[in-house]
PDB file of C-alpha atoms in Angstrom:
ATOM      1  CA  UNK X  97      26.519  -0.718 -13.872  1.00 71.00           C
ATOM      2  CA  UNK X  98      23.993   2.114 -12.708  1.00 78.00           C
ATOM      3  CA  UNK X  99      25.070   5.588 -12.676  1.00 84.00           C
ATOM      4  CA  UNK X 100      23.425   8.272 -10.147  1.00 88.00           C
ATOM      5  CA  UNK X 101      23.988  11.178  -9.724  1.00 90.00           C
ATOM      6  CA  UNK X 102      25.516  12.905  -6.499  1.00 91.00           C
ATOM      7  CA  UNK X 103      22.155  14.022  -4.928  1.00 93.00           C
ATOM      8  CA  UNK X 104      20.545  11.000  -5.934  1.00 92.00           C
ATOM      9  CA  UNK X 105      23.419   8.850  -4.046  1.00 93.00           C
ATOM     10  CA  UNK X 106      23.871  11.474  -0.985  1.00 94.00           C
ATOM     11  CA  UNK X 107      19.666  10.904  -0.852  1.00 93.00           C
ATOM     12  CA  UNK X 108      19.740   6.565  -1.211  1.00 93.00           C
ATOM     13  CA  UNK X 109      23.278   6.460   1.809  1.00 93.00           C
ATOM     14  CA  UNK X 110      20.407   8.724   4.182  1.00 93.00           C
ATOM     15  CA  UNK X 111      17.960   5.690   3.746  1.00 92.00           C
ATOM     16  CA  UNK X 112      20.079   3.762   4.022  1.00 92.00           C
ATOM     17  CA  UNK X 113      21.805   4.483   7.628  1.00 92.00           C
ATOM     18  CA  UNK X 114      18.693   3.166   8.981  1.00 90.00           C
ATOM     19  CA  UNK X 115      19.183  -0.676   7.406  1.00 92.00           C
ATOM     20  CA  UNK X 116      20.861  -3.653   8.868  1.00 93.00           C
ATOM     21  CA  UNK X 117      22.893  -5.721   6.336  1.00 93.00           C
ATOM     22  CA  UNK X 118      20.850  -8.449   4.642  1.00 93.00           C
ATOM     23  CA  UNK X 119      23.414 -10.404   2.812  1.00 93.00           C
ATOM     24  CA  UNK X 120      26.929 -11.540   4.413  1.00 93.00           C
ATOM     25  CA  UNK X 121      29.768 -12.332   2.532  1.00 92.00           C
ATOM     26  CA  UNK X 122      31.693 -15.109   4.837  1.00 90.00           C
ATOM     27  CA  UNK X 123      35.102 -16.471   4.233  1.00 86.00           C
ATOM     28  CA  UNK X 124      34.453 -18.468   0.914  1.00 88.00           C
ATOM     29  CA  UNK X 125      33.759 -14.995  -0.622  1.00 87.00           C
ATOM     30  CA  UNK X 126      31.378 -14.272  -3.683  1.00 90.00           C
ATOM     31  CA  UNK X 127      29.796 -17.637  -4.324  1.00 92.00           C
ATOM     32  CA  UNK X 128      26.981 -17.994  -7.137  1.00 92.00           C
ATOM     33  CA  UNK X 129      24.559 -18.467  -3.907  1.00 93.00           C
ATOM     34  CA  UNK X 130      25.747 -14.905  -2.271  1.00 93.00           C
ATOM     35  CA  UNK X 131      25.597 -13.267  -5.595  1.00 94.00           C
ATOM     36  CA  UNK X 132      21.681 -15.105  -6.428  1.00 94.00           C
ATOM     37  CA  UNK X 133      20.693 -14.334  -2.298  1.00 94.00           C
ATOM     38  CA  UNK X 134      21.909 -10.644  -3.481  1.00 94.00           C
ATOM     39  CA  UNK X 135      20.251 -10.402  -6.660  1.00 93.00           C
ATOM     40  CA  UNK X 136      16.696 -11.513  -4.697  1.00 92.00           C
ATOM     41  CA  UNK X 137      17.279  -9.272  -2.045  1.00 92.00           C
ATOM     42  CA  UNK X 138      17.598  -6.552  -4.609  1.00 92.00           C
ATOM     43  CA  UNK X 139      14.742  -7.446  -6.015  1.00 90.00           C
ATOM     44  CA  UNK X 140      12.211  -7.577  -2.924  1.00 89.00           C
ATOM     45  CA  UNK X 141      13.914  -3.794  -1.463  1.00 91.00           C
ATOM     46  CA  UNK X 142      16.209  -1.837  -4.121  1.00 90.00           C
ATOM     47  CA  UNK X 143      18.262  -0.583  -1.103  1.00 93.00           C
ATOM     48  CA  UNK X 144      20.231  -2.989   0.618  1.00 94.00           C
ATOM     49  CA  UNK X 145      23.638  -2.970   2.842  1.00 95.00           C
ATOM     50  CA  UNK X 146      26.207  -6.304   2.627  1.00 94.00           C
ATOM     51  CA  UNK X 147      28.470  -7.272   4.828  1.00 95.00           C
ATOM     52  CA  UNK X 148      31.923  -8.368   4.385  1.00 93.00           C
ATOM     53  CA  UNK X 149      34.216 -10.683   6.396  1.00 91.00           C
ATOM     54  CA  UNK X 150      37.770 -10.343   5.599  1.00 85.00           C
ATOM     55  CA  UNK X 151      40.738  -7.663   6.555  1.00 87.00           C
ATOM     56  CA  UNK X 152      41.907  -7.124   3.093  1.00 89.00           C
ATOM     57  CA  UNK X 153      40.583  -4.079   1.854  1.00 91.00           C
ATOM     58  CA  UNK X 154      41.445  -4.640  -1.744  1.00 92.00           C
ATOM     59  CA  UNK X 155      39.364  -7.568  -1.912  1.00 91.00           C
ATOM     60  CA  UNK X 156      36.313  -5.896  -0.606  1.00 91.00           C
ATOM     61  CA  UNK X 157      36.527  -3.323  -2.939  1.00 92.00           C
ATOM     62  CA  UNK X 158      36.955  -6.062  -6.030  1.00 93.00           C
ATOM     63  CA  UNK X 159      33.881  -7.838  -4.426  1.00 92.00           C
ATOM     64  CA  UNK X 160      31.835  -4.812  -4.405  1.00 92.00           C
ATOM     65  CA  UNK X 161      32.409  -3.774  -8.362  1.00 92.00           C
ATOM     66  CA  UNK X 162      31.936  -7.450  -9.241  1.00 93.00           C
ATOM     67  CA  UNK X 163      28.443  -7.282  -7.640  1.00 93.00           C
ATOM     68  CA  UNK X 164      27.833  -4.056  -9.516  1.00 91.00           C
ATOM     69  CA  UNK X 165      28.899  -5.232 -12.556  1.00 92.00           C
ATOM     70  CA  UNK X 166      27.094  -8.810 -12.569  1.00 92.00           C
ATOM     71  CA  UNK X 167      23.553  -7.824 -11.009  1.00 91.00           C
ATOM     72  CA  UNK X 168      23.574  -3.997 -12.599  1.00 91.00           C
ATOM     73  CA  UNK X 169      23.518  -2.209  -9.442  1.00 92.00           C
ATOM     74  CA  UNK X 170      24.835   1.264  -8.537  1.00 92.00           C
ATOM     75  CA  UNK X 171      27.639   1.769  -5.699  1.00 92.00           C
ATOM     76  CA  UNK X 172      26.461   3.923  -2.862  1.00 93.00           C
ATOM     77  CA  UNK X 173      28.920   3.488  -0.116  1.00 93.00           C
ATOM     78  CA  UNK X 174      31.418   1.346   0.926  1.00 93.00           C
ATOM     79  CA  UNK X 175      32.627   2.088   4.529  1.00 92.00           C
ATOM     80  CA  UNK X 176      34.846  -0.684   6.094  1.00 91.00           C
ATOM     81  CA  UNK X 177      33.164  -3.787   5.970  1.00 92.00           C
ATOM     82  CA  UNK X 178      29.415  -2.573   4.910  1.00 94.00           C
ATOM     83  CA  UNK X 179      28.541  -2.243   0.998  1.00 93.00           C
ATOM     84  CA  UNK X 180      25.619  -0.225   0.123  1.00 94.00           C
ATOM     85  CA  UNK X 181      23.809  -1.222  -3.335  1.00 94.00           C
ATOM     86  CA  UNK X 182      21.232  -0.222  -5.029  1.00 94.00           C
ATOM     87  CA  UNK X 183      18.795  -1.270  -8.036  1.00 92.00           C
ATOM     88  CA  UNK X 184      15.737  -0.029  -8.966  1.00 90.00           C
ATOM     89  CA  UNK X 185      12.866  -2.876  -7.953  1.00 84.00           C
ATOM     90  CA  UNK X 186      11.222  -3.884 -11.370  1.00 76.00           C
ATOM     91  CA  UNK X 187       7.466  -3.791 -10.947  1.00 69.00           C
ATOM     92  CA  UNK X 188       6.154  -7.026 -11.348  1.00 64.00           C
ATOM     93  CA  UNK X 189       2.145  -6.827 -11.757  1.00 65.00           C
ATOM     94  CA  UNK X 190      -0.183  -8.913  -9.640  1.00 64.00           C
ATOM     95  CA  UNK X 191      -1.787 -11.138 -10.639  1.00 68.00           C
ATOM     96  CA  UNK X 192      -5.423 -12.224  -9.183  1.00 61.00           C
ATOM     97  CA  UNK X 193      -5.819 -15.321  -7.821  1.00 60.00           C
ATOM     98  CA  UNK X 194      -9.270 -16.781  -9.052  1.00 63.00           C
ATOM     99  CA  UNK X 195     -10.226 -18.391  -5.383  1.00 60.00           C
ATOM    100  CA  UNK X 196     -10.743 -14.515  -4.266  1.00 60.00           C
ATOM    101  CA  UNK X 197     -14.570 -12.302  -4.598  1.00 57.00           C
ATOM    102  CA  UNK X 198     -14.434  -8.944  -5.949  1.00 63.00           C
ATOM    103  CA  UNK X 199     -13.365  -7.063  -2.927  1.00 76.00           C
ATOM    104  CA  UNK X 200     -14.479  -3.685  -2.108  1.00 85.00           C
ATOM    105  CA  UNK X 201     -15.853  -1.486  -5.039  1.00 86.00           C
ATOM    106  CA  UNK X 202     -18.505   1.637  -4.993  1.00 89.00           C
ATOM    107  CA  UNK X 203     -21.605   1.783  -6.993  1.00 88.00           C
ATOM    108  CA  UNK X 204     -23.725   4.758  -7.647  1.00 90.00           C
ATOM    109  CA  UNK X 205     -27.521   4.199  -7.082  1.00 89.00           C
ATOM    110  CA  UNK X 206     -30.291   6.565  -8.597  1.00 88.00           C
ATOM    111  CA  UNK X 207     -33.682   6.321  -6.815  1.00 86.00           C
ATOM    112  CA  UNK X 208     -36.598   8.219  -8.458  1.00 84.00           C
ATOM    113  CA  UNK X 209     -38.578   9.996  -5.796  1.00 85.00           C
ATOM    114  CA  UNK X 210     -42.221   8.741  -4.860  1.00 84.00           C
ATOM    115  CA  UNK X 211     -44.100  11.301  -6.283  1.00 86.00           C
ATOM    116  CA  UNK X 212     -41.895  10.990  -9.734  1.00 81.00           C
ATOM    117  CA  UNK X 213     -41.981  15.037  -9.749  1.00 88.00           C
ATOM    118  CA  UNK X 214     -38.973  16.081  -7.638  1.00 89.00           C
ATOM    119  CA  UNK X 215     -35.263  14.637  -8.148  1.00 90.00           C
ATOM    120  CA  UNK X 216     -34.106  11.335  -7.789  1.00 87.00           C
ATOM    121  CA  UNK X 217     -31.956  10.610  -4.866  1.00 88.00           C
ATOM    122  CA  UNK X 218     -28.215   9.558  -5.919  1.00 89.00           C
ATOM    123  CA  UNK X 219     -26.333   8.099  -3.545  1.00 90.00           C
ATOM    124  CA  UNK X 220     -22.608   6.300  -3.029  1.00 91.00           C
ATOM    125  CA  UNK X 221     -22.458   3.270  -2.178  1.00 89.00           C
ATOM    126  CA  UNK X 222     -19.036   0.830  -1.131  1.00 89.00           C
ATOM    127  CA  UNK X 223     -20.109  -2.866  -1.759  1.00 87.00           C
ATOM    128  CA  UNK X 224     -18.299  -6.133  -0.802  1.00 83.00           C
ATOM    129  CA  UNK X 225     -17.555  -8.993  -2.247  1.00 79.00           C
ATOM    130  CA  UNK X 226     -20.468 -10.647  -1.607  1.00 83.00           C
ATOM    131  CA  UNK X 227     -22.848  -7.966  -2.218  1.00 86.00           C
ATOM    132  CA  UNK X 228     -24.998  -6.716  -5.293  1.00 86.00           C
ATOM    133  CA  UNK X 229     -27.846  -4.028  -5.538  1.00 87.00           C
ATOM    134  CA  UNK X 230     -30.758  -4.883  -6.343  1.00 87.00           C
ATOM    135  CA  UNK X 231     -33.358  -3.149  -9.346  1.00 84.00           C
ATOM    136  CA  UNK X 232     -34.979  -1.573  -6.550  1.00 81.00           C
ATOM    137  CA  UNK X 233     -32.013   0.181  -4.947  1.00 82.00           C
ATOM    138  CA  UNK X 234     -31.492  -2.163  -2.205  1.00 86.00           C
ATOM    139  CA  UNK X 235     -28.249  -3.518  -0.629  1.00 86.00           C
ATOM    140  CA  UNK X 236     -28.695  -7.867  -0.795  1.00 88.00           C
ATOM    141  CA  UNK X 237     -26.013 -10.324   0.537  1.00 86.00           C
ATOM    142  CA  UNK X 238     -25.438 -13.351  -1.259  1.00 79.00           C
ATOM    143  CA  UNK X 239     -27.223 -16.263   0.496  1.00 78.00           C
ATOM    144  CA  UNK X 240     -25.122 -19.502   1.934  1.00 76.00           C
ATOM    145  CA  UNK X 241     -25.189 -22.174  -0.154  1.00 74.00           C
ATOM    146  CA  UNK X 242     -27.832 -24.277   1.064  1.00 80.00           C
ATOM    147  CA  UNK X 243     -27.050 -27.442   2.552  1.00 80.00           C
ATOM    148  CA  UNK X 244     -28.781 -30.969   2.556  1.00 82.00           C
ATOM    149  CA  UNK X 245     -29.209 -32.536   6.279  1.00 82.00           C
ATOM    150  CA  UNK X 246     -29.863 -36.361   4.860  1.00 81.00           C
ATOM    151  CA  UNK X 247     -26.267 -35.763   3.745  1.00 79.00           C
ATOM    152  CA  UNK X 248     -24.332 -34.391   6.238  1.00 78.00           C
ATOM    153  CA  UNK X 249     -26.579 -36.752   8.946  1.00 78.00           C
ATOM    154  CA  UNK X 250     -24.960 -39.270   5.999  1.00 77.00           C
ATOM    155  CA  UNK X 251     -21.414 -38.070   6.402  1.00 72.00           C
ATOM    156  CA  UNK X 252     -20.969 -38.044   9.822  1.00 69.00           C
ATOM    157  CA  UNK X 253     -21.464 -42.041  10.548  1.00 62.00           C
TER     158      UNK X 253
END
């Protein structure tokens, strides 16, 4: 189980009065399926509220440290039938899919002057994907690939 401190919790039950529940605990109580839909739902917000069905406040409160317990999560609140948990989210990196360009990224060109005396002109540059800088200094799109028309004509009967 997590252990906060007093701020820290008194901080995580303000964010948290904004929040609807996400998981519901129904009559067949803590299932492996409520305990895995809590564990994701963990993962994807750190913060999340849980409602209970049932009148018997004992049992609530034996649900809510057996969810603590299993999916290391710290207690925030627990005020009649709404839990409050929280877990840190573990940052997962992303990976890159290899369909996608480059995306955005800036380049730095240096242009000598004319006359070759004075300074050369520096300038910042964002690029797309799909663009490259020439040896001259000059912004070039990549060109469509070209396309045969006996082939497509061929295609389309």
């Amino acid at each position: 189980m997590l252990k906060l401190t007093p701020a820290e919790r008194s901080a995580l039950r303000s964010e948290a009065h904004a929040l609807d529940p996400v998981v519901i605990i129904g009559d067949a109580g803590l299932t492996p399926a409520v305990l895995k839909e809590i564990d994701s739902s963990l993962n994807a917000h750190g913060l999340i509220k849980v409602r209970v069905f049932g009148d018997d406040r004992d049992a609530r409160i034996e649900i809510y440290e057996k969810i603590c317990a299993e999916l290391g999560a710290a207690p925030i609140q627990h005020i009649g039938k709404l839990l409050v948990l929280y877990r840190p989210k573990k940052d997962a990196p992303k990976e890159r899919s290899e369909k996608r360009g480059k995306g955005l990224r800036e380049v730095t060109i240096v242009k000598p002057s004319p006359s070759g005396t004075k300074r050369p002109t520096v300038s910042k540059v964002v690029l797309k994907g799909n663009e490259r800088v020439t040896a001259g200094g000059n912004i070039k799109r990549a060109k469509k690939r070209q396309t045969s028309s006996k082939k497509s004509a061929l295609s389309r009967t």
